[in-house]
Coordinates of C-alpha atoms in Angstrom, one line a residue:
M117 CA 8.1 99.6 -64.4
S118 CA 9.0 97.7 -67.6
R119 CA 11.9 95.3 -67.5
P120 CA 14.8 95.9 -69.9
P121 CA 15.2 93.4 -72.9
L122 CA 17.5 90.5 -72.3
I123 CA 20.6 90.8 -74.4
A124 CA 23.0 87.8 -74.8
P125 CA 26.6 88.4 -74.1
R126 CA 28.7 89.1 -77.2
H127 CA 30.9 85.9 -76.8
T128 CA 27.7 83.8 -76.4
V129 CA 26.4 85.1 -79.7
G130 CA 29.7 84.3 -81.4
A131 CA 29.8 80.8 -80.0
L132 CA 26.2 80.1 -81.2
A133 CA 27.1 81.4 -84.7
L134 CA 30.1 79.2 -84.8
L135 CA 28.0 76.1 -83.8
A136 CA 25.5 77.0 -86.5
L137 CA 28.2 77.1 -89.1
L138 CA 29.6 73.8 -88.0
A139 CA 26.1 72.2 -88.1
L140 CA 25.5 73.5 -91.6
A141 CA 28.9 72.3 -92.7
G142 CA 28.0 68.7 -91.7
C143 CA 24.9 68.4 -93.9
T144 CA 25.8 70.0 -97.2
S145 CA 27.1 68.3 -100.3
L146 CA 27.3 69.3 -103.9
A147 CA 27.9 65.7 -105.2
P148 CA 25.2 64.5 -107.6
D149 CA 22.9 61.8 -106.3
Y150 CA 24.2 58.4 -107.1
L151 CA 22.2 56.2 -109.4
R152 CA 23.4 52.7 -110.3
P153 CA 23.5 52.3 -114.1
A154 CA 21.1 49.8 -115.7
L155 CA 22.7 46.4 -116.4
P156 CA 23.9 46.5 -120.1
V157 CA 23.1 42.7 -120.5
P158 CA 20.0 40.6 -121.0
A159 CA 17.8 40.3 -117.9
T160 CA 18.3 36.5 -117.6
L161 CA 21.5 34.4 -117.9
P162 CA 21.4 32.0 -120.8
G163 CA 21.1 28.3 -120.3
T164 CA 20.1 28.5 -116.6
E165 CA 18.1 25.3 -116.5
G166 CA 17.8 23.6 -113.2
Q167 CA 20.8 21.4 -112.3
P168 CA 20.9 18.7 -109.7
G169 CA 23.4 19.0 -106.9
T170 CA 24.1 20.7 -103.7
P171 CA 21.6 23.5 -102.9
V172 CA 22.8 27.0 -102.3
P173 CA 21.5 29.1 -99.4
D174 CA 19.2 31.9 -100.3
S175 CA 20.8 34.4 -97.9
G176 CA 23.9 35.1 -100.0
P177 CA 26.9 33.6 -101.8
M178 CA 27.9 30.1 -100.9
G179 CA 31.0 29.9 -98.7
W180 CA 33.9 28.0 -100.1
Q181 CA 33.9 25.6 -97.1
D182 CA 30.4 24.5 -98.2
F183 CA 31.3 24.3 -101.9
L184 CA 34.4 22.2 -101.6
Q185 CA 33.3 18.7 -100.5
E186 CA 36.8 17.1 -100.4
P187 CA 38.2 17.4 -96.8
R188 CA 41.8 17.4 -97.9
L189 CA 41.1 20.2 -100.4
R190 CA 39.2 22.3 -97.8
E191 CA 42.2 22.0 -95.5
L192 CA 44.6 22.9 -98.3
V193 CA 42.6 26.0 -99.2
A194 CA 42.6 27.1 -95.6
L195 CA 46.4 26.8 -95.5
A196 CA 46.6 28.8 -98.7
L197 CA 44.5 31.6 -97.3
Q198 CA 46.9 31.8 -94.4
N199 CA 50.2 31.8 -96.4
N200 CA 49.5 33.0 -100.0
R201 CA 51.6 36.2 -100.7
D202 CA 49.2 37.7 -103.2
L203 CA 46.4 37.6 -100.7
R204 CA 48.7 39.0 -98.1
V205 CA 49.4 42.0 -100.4
A206 CA 45.7 42.5 -100.9
V207 CA 45.2 42.6 -97.1
L208 CA 47.9 45.1 -96.7
A209 CA 46.3 47.2 -99.4
I210 CA 43.2 47.3 -97.3
E211 CA 45.2 48.5 -94.3
K212 CA 46.7 51.3 -96.4
A213 CA 43.3 52.4 -97.7
R214 CA 41.9 52.3 -94.2
A215 CA 44.7 54.6 -93.0
Q216 CA 44.1 56.9 -96.0
Y217 CA 40.5 57.1 -95.1
G218 CA 41.4 58.0 -91.6
V219 CA 43.6 60.8 -92.9
E220 CA 40.8 62.2 -94.9
Q221 CA 38.2 61.8 -92.1
S222 CA 40.5 63.8 -89.7
S223 CA 40.2 66.8 -92.0
R224 CA 36.5 67.2 -90.9
F225 CA 37.6 68.1 -87.4
P226 CA 39.9 70.8 -86.1
A227 CA 43.3 69.7 -85.1
V228 CA 43.9 71.2 -81.6
G229 CA 47.4 71.6 -80.4
A230 CA 49.2 73.2 -77.5
T231 CA 52.4 75.3 -77.8
G232 CA 54.8 76.7 -75.3
A233 CA 57.6 79.2 -76.0
G234 CA 60.1 81.2 -74.2
T235 CA 62.6 83.9 -75.4
R236 CA 65.3 86.0 -73.8
T237 CA 66.9 88.8 -75.9
R238 CA 69.7 91.3 -75.2
T239 CA 69.8 94.6 -77.1
A240 CA 73.1 96.2 -78.0
Q241 CA 73.8 99.4 -76.1
D242 CA 74.4 101.4 -79.3
L243 CA 70.8 100.7 -80.2
T244 CA 69.3 102.1 -77.0
T245 CA 68.8 105.7 -76.0
G246 CA 70.1 105.2 -72.5
G247 CA 73.3 103.6 -73.6
R248 CA 72.6 100.4 -71.7
S249 CA 72.2 96.8 -72.9
P250 CA 68.8 95.7 -71.5
T251 CA 67.8 92.0 -71.4
S252 CA 64.1 91.1 -71.9
S253 CA 62.2 87.9 -71.5
Q254 CA 58.9 86.6 -72.8
Y255 CA 57.1 83.4 -72.1
S256 CA 53.8 82.1 -73.5
A257 CA 51.6 79.0 -73.4
Q258 CA 48.7 78.6 -75.9
L259 CA 46.0 76.1 -76.9
G260 CA 44.2 76.4 -80.2
F261 CA 43.8 75.3 -83.8
S262 CA 44.8 76.7 -87.2
S263 CA 43.4 76.7 -90.7
Y264 CA 40.3 74.7 -89.9
E265 CA 38.0 74.7 -92.9
I266 CA 34.3 75.1 -92.3
D267 CA 32.9 72.7 -94.8
L268 CA 29.9 74.9 -95.9
F269 CA 29.7 73.3 -99.4
G270 CA 30.8 69.8 -98.6
R271 CA 34.3 69.8 -100.2
V272 CA 35.9 68.0 -97.3
K273 CA 32.9 65.7 -96.9
S274 CA 33.1 64.8 -100.6
L275 CA 36.8 64.0 -100.4
N276 CA 36.1 61.9 -97.3
E277 CA 33.4 60.0 -99.2
A278 CA 35.8 59.4 -102.1
A279 CA 38.4 58.0 -99.6
L280 CA 35.7 55.7 -98.1
Q281 CA 34.7 54.4 -101.5
E282 CA 38.4 53.6 -102.3
F283 CA 38.6 51.7 -99.0
L284 CA 35.5 49.7 -99.9
R285 CA 36.9 49.0 -103.3
T286 CA 40.1 47.6 -101.8
T287 CA 38.0 45.3 -99.6
E288 CA 36.3 43.9 -102.8
S289 CA 39.7 43.6 -104.5
R290 CA 40.8 41.5 -101.5
R291 CA 37.7 39.3 -101.9
S292 CA 38.4 39.0 -105.6
V293 CA 41.9 37.8 -104.8
Q294 CA 40.6 35.3 -102.2
L295 CA 37.9 34.0 -104.6
S296 CA 40.5 33.5 -107.3
L297 CA 42.9 31.9 -104.9
V298 CA 40.3 29.3 -103.8
A299 CA 39.5 28.5 -107.5
E300 CA 43.2 28.3 -108.4
V301 CA 44.1 26.0 -105.5
A302 CA 41.1 23.8 -106.3
N303 CA 42.0 23.7 -110.0
A304 CA 45.7 23.0 -109.2
W305 CA 44.7 20.2 -106.8
L306 CA 42.4 18.6 -109.3
T307 CA 44.9 19.0 -112.1
L308 CA 47.5 17.2 -109.9
D309 CA 44.9 14.5 -109.3
A310 CA 44.2 14.1 -113.0
D311 CA 47.9 14.0 -114.0
G312 CA 48.5 11.5 -111.3
R313 CA 45.8 9.3 -112.8
R314 CA 47.3 9.8 -116.3
L315 CA 50.6 8.7 -114.9
Q316 CA 49.1 5.7 -113.3
L317 CA 47.3 4.8 -116.5
A318 CA 50.6 5.2 -118.4
Q319 CA 52.4 3.0 -115.9
D320 CA 49.8 0.3 -116.1
T321 CA 49.9 0.5 -119.9
L322 CA 53.6 0.2 -119.9
R323 CA 53.5 -2.9 -117.7
S324 CA 50.9 -4.5 -119.8
R325 CA 52.8 -3.8 -123.1
Q326 CA 56.0 -5.1 -121.6
K327 CA 54.3 -8.4 -120.8
S328 CA 52.9 -8.5 -124.3
Y329 CA 56.3 -7.8 -125.8
A330 CA 57.8 -10.5 -123.7
L331 CA 55.3 -13.0 -125.1
T332 CA 55.9 -11.8 -128.6
E333 CA 59.6 -12.1 -128.1
R334 CA 59.3 -15.7 -127.1
S335 CA 57.0 -16.4 -130.0
H336 CA 59.5 -14.9 -132.3
A337 CA 62.3 -17.0 -130.8
L338 CA 60.2 -20.0 -131.6
G339 CA 59.4 -18.9 -135.1
A340 CA 55.7 -18.3 -134.4
A341 CA 55.9 -14.5 -134.7
S342 CA 57.6 -12.4 -137.4
G343 CA 60.3 -9.8 -136.9
L344 CA 57.7 -7.1 -138.0
T345 CA 55.4 -8.2 -135.2
L346 CA 58.2 -8.0 -132.7
A347 CA 59.2 -4.5 -133.9
Q348 CA 55.6 -3.3 -133.8
A349 CA 55.3 -4.6 -130.2
Q350 CA 58.5 -2.7 -129.3
T351 CA 57.0 0.6 -130.6
T352 CA 54.1 0.3 -128.2
V353 CA 56.5 -0.3 -125.3
D354 CA 58.7 2.7 -126.2
A355 CA 55.6 5.0 -126.6
A356 CA 54.4 4.0 -123.1
R357 CA 57.8 4.6 -121.6
A358 CA 57.8 8.1 -123.1
D359 CA 54.4 8.9 -121.7
V360 CA 55.5 7.7 -118.2
A361 CA 58.5 10.0 -118.3
A362 CA 56.4 12.9 -119.6
F363 CA 53.6 12.5 -116.9
T364 CA 56.2 12.0 -114.2
S365 CA 57.6 15.4 -115.0
Q366 CA 54.1 16.9 -115.2
V367 CA 53.1 15.6 -111.8
A368 CA 56.3 17.2 -110.3
R369 CA 55.4 20.5 -112.0
D370 CA 51.9 20.3 -110.6
R371 CA 53.2 19.8 -107.1
N372 CA 55.4 22.9 -107.5
A373 CA 52.5 25.0 -108.8
L374 CA 50.4 23.9 -105.9
A375 CA 53.1 24.7 -103.4
L376 CA 53.4 28.2 -104.9
L377 CA 49.7 28.9 -104.5
V378 CA 49.6 27.6 -101.0
G379 CA 52.7 29.6 -100.0
A380 CA 54.2 26.8 -98.0
P381 CA 55.2 23.1 -98.5
V382 CA 52.2 21.0 -99.1
P383 CA 51.8 18.2 -96.5
A384 CA 51.7 14.7 -98.2
A385 CA 48.4 14.0 -96.3
L386 CA 46.7 16.8 -98.2
L387 CA 47.7 15.6 -101.7
P388 CA 45.2 13.7 -103.9
E389 CA 45.4 9.9 -103.6
S390 CA 46.4 9.5 -107.3
A391 CA 49.6 11.6 -106.7
D392 CA 50.7 9.3 -103.9
T393 CA 49.8 6.2 -106.0
A394 CA 51.7 7.5 -109.0
A395 CA 54.7 8.4 -107.0
S396 CA 55.0 5.0 -105.5
A397 CA 55.4 3.4 -108.9
S398 CA 54.2 0.1 -107.8
T399 CA 55.2 -2.9 -109.9
E400 CA 51.7 -4.4 -109.8
P401 CA 48.8 -3.0 -111.8
T402 CA 46.3 -1.0 -109.7
T403 CA 42.7 -0.3 -110.1
P404 CA 42.2 3.1 -111.8
L405 CA 41.3 5.8 -109.3
A406 CA 38.0 7.6 -109.7
P407 CA 38.1 11.4 -109.6
P408 CA 37.4 12.9 -106.2
A409 CA 33.9 14.2 -105.4
A410 CA 33.2 17.9 -105.7
A411 CA 30.1 20.1 -105.1
L412 CA 27.9 21.2 -107.9
L413 CA 26.0 24.5 -107.8
A414 CA 22.3 24.1 -108.1
I415 CA 21.5 26.6 -110.8
P416 CA 17.8 27.5 -110.9
A417 CA 15.9 28.2 -114.1
H418 CA 15.6 31.8 -115.4
L419 CA 18.5 33.1 -113.2
P420 CA 18.5 36.9 -113.4
S421 CA 21.5 38.8 -114.5
S422 CA 21.4 40.8 -111.3
V423 CA 23.2 38.0 -109.5
L424 CA 26.4 39.3 -111.2
L425 CA 26.3 42.2 -108.7
H426 CA 27.7 39.7 -106.2
R427 CA 30.9 39.5 -108.0
P428 CA 33.7 41.3 -106.2
D429 CA 35.1 42.9 -109.4
V430 CA 31.6 44.3 -110.3
R431 CA 31.3 45.6 -106.7
A432 CA 34.8 47.2 -106.9
A433 CA 33.8 48.9 -110.2
E434 CA 30.7 50.3 -108.5
Y435 CA 32.7 51.6 -105.6
T436 CA 35.0 53.3 -108.0
L437 CA 31.9 54.9 -109.7
R438 CA 30.6 56.1 -106.3
G439 CA 34.0 57.6 -105.6
A440 CA 33.9 59.5 -108.9
Y441 CA 30.5 60.9 -107.9
A442 CA 32.0 62.2 -104.7
S443 CA 34.9 63.8 -106.5
I444 CA 32.4 65.8 -108.6
G445 CA 31.1 67.2 -105.3
A446 CA 34.6 68.3 -104.3
A447 CA 35.2 69.9 -107.7
R448 CA 31.9 71.8 -107.6
A449 CA 32.6 73.1 -104.1
A450 CA 35.8 74.8 -105.4
F451 CA 33.6 77.3 -107.1
F452 CA 32.2 78.6 -103.8
P453 CA 33.8 80.6 -101.0
S454 CA 35.6 78.7 -98.3
I455 CA 36.1 79.8 -94.7
T456 CA 39.0 78.8 -92.5
L457 CA 39.4 79.5 -88.8
T458 CA 42.5 80.0 -86.7
A459 CA 42.0 80.5 -83.0
S460 CA 44.0 80.2 -79.8
A461 CA 43.8 81.1 -76.2
G462 CA 46.6 81.1 -73.6
T463 CA 48.7 83.2 -71.3
A464 CA 51.9 85.3 -71.7
S465 CA 54.3 87.0 -69.3
N466 CA 57.8 88.5 -69.2
A467 CA 58.6 86.2 -66.3
L468 CA 58.3 82.4 -66.2
S469 CA 57.0 82.6 -62.6
G470 CA 54.1 84.9 -63.6
L471 CA 53.0 83.0 -66.6
F472 CA 49.8 81.9 -65.0
D473 CA 49.1 85.0 -62.9
G474 CA 45.8 86.8 -63.3
G475 CA 45.5 89.3 -66.0
N476 CA 48.1 87.6 -68.3
G477 CA 45.5 85.8 -70.5
T478 CA 45.7 86.1 -74.2
W479 CA 43.5 85.0 -77.1
S480 CA 43.2 85.4 -80.8
F481 CA 40.5 84.6 -83.4
A482 CA 41.4 85.0 -87.1
P483 CA 38.7 83.8 -89.5
Q484 CA 39.6 83.9 -93.2
I485 CA 37.3 83.8 -96.2
R486 CA 38.5 82.8 -99.7
L487 CA 36.4 83.9 -102.6
P488 CA 37.4 82.6 -106.1
I489 CA 37.2 85.4 -108.6
F490 CA 39.6 84.5 -111.5
D491 CA 41.5 81.3 -111.8
A492 CA 41.9 81.1 -115.6
G493 CA 39.5 78.2 -115.9
R494 CA 41.3 76.0 -113.4
N495 CA 38.2 75.1 -111.3
R496 CA 36.1 74.5 -114.5
A497 CA 38.8 72.2 -115.9
N498 CA 39.0 70.3 -112.6
L499 CA 35.2 69.8 -112.7
Q500 CA 35.4 68.6 -116.3
I501 CA 38.1 66.1 -115.2
A502 CA 35.9 64.8 -112.4
E503 CA 32.9 64.5 -114.7
T504 CA 35.0 62.7 -117.3
A505 CA 36.3 60.3 -114.6
R506 CA 32.7 59.6 -113.6
D507 CA 31.7 58.8 -117.2
T508 CA 34.8 56.6 -117.5
A509 CA 33.9 54.8 -114.3
V510 CA 30.4 54.2 -115.7
A511 CA 31.9 52.6 -118.9
Q512 CA 34.2 50.5 -116.8
Y513 CA 31.4 49.4 -114.6
E514 CA 29.3 48.4 -117.6
K515 CA 32.3 46.6 -119.1
A516 CA 32.8 44.7 -115.8
V517 CA 29.1 43.6 -115.9
Q518 CA 29.4 42.5 -119.6
T519 CA 32.6 40.6 -118.9
A520 CA 30.9 38.8 -116.0
F521 CA 27.9 38.0 -118.1
R522 CA 30.1 36.5 -120.9
E523 CA 32.2 34.4 -118.4
V524 CA 29.0 33.0 -116.8
A525 CA 27.4 32.3 -120.2
D526 CA 30.6 30.5 -121.4
A527 CA 30.7 28.4 -118.2
L528 CA 27.0 27.5 -118.5
A529 CA 27.4 26.6 -122.2
D530 CA 30.2 24.2 -121.3
R531 CA 28.2 22.8 -118.4
A532 CA 25.2 22.0 -120.8
T533 CA 27.3 19.6 -122.9
L534 CA 29.8 18.1 -120.4
A535 CA 27.5 15.4 -119.2
E536 CA 26.7 14.2 -122.7
R537 CA 30.4 14.3 -123.6
L538 CA 31.3 12.3 -120.6
Q539 CA 28.7 9.7 -121.4
A540 CA 29.8 9.5 -125.0
Q541 CA 33.5 9.1 -123.9
Q542 CA 32.6 6.4 -121.4
S543 CA 30.8 4.5 -124.2
L544 CA 33.7 5.0 -126.5
Q545 CA 36.1 3.6 -123.9
A546 CA 34.0 0.5 -123.4
A547 CA 33.7 0.0 -127.2
T548 CA 37.5 0.4 -127.7
L549 CA 38.1 -2.1 -124.9
K550 CA 35.8 -4.6 -126.6
A551 CA 37.6 -4.0 -129.9
L552 CA 41.0 -4.7 -128.3
Q553 CA 39.8 -7.9 -126.8
L554 CA 38.4 -9.1 -130.1
S555 CA 41.5 -8.1 -132.0
E556 CA 43.8 -10.0 -129.6
A557 CA 41.5 -13.1 -129.9
R558 CA 41.7 -12.9 -133.7
Y559 CA 45.5 -12.5 -133.6
R560 CA 45.9 -15.5 -131.4
L561 CA 43.8 -17.6 -133.7
G562 CA 45.9 -16.4 -136.7
A563 CA 42.9 -14.7 -138.4
D564 CA 44.5 -11.2 -138.4
S565 CA 48.0 -9.7 -138.2
Y566 CA 49.3 -7.8 -135.2
L567 CA 48.4 -4.4 -136.8
P568 CA 44.7 -4.4 -135.7
V569 CA 45.9 -5.1 -132.1
L570 CA 48.2 -2.1 -132.2
D571 CA 45.4 0.1 -133.5
A572 CA 43.0 -1.1 -130.8
Q573 CA 45.7 -0.6 -128.1
R574 CA 46.3 3.0 -129.2
S575 CA 42.6 3.7 -129.4
L576 CA 41.9 2.4 -126.0
Y577 CA 44.8 4.3 -124.4
S578 CA 43.7 7.5 -126.2
A579 CA 40.1 7.0 -125.0
Q580 CA 41.2 6.5 -121.4
Q581 CA 43.3 9.6 -121.4
T582 CA 40.5 11.7 -123.0
L583 CA 38.1 10.4 -120.3
I584 CA 40.5 11.6 -117.6
A585 CA 40.7 15.0 -119.3
L586 CA 37.0 15.3 -119.6
S587 CA 36.5 14.4 -116.0
L588 CA 38.9 17.1 -115.0
A589 CA 37.1 19.6 -117.4
E590 CA 33.8 18.8 -115.7
Q591 CA 35.1 19.5 -112.2
V592 CA 37.0 22.6 -113.3
N593 CA 33.8 23.8 -114.9
R594 CA 32.1 23.5 -111.5
I595 CA 34.8 25.6 -109.9
T596 CA 34.8 28.1 -112.7
L597 CA 31.0 28.5 -112.4
Y598 CA 31.4 29.1 -108.7
K599 CA 34.0 31.7 -109.3
V600 CA 32.3 33.7 -112.1
L601 CA 29.1 33.8 -110.1
G602 CA 31.0 35.5 -107.3
G603 CA 30.8 32.6 -105.0
G604 CA 27.1 31.7 -105.5
W605 CA 23.9 32.5 -107.3
S606 CA 21.4 33.9 -104.8
D607 CA 20.2 37.4 -105.6
D608 CA 20.1 39.7 -102.5
T609 CA 21.3 43.0 -104.1
T610 CA 17.9 44.4 -105.1
D611 CA 18.1 47.5 -102.9
G612 CA 20.4 49.4 -105.3
T613 CA 23.3 49.5 -102.9
A614 CA 26.5 47.5 -102.7
T615 CA 28.1 46.3 -99.5
P616 CA 31.4 44.6 -98.9
G617 CA 31.3 40.9 -99.2
A618 CA 32.6 38.4 -96.8

């Protein structure tokens, strides 16, 4: 006797069909495959000859703690990273983007909710056939979900991917703010140091010229110096006094700028030594302070342009481009049917005490399919908008790479000549000092007037101020190079993907 064929229960078949639809919805996407655009710049950065200095790890960008060699500056930057308000806004933007991504991700799952309801109604006797006013009750409890979209064509998945790329973009924006903040604090600290040394130089020059004026005044009183010589000496004193006042004001402004970047009062122990020396305004000449030591990136020869992909602004532009690709997938999915499900199960009774009695179970299942037939070109226009946004993001990404290339090339061009300029300026300072000594000797012997001494004093003072400015420019160039290279030069982005930086 043959056995009858096995037939699965009807509810089991429906459950299996629903599971198959959910599985299919999780692996479908109409978004085009992402392909990183080719770099619209030369393959190698210009002027990347080997430079001596601190080596950079090959595993990724150099951390600012390793780059900044001055302990006070490192501690100040750490304080700024805790208190700077711009960085705090960037961190809050990340939290907002993370929450938005969570909202979009929740759309991929049904929102299950429970409801309970109870009603009691009384009907007017004029509306009943028996002439009585009956009172009826109804109670129910249900568990279910409503309007859950089965993502057959990846619309929800694409929107979720776009939200993820926006979240990743904000993380890169935060890293960009942090990198800029490190550079700005370092530049402000070094500028304060340079202006402090300028002020110290002006104070030393003023004291020296005041002594020279006192000697000239005594010589004039004795008839050994003319009134013209005395007036010329007075001009040098007044010029030095004006410079002292100007640099005193500049140092105060530098301190205010540094406090704004740090976001809190700057402890005196973290200020550069020159600022403290200048503020003390000692009456005795002091030895000119040397600029503080700073790290120097070791730039290898033939540095590829792909290192620019480390920059947070370039990575942020790429995440925007990836999000535009995902938006195209969502726009394409709008051309296809969509299925939404509403289902619930529960119990109902006309008496609260019998709500959970046997036989009072209820359920409902209401699938709905939406098939676009005519929308007057709305979906096609939305797709065109998404594709145009993608093309715009490509152009913006390429512009970000070109801007990065130009900034690095400019920094490297300055770096190539700064050493020579510093050497030339140091030689010029030594030569002007020698000229001043010879001019003073000839004036004391009566071989020359006081005018060559004045010219030599001005030349030496100008050469000393220019040397301080060049020393500052050389250190600022180091920081600029660190910033425009995205925090380092090592190339570890050859896999064609971008990941959030530290």
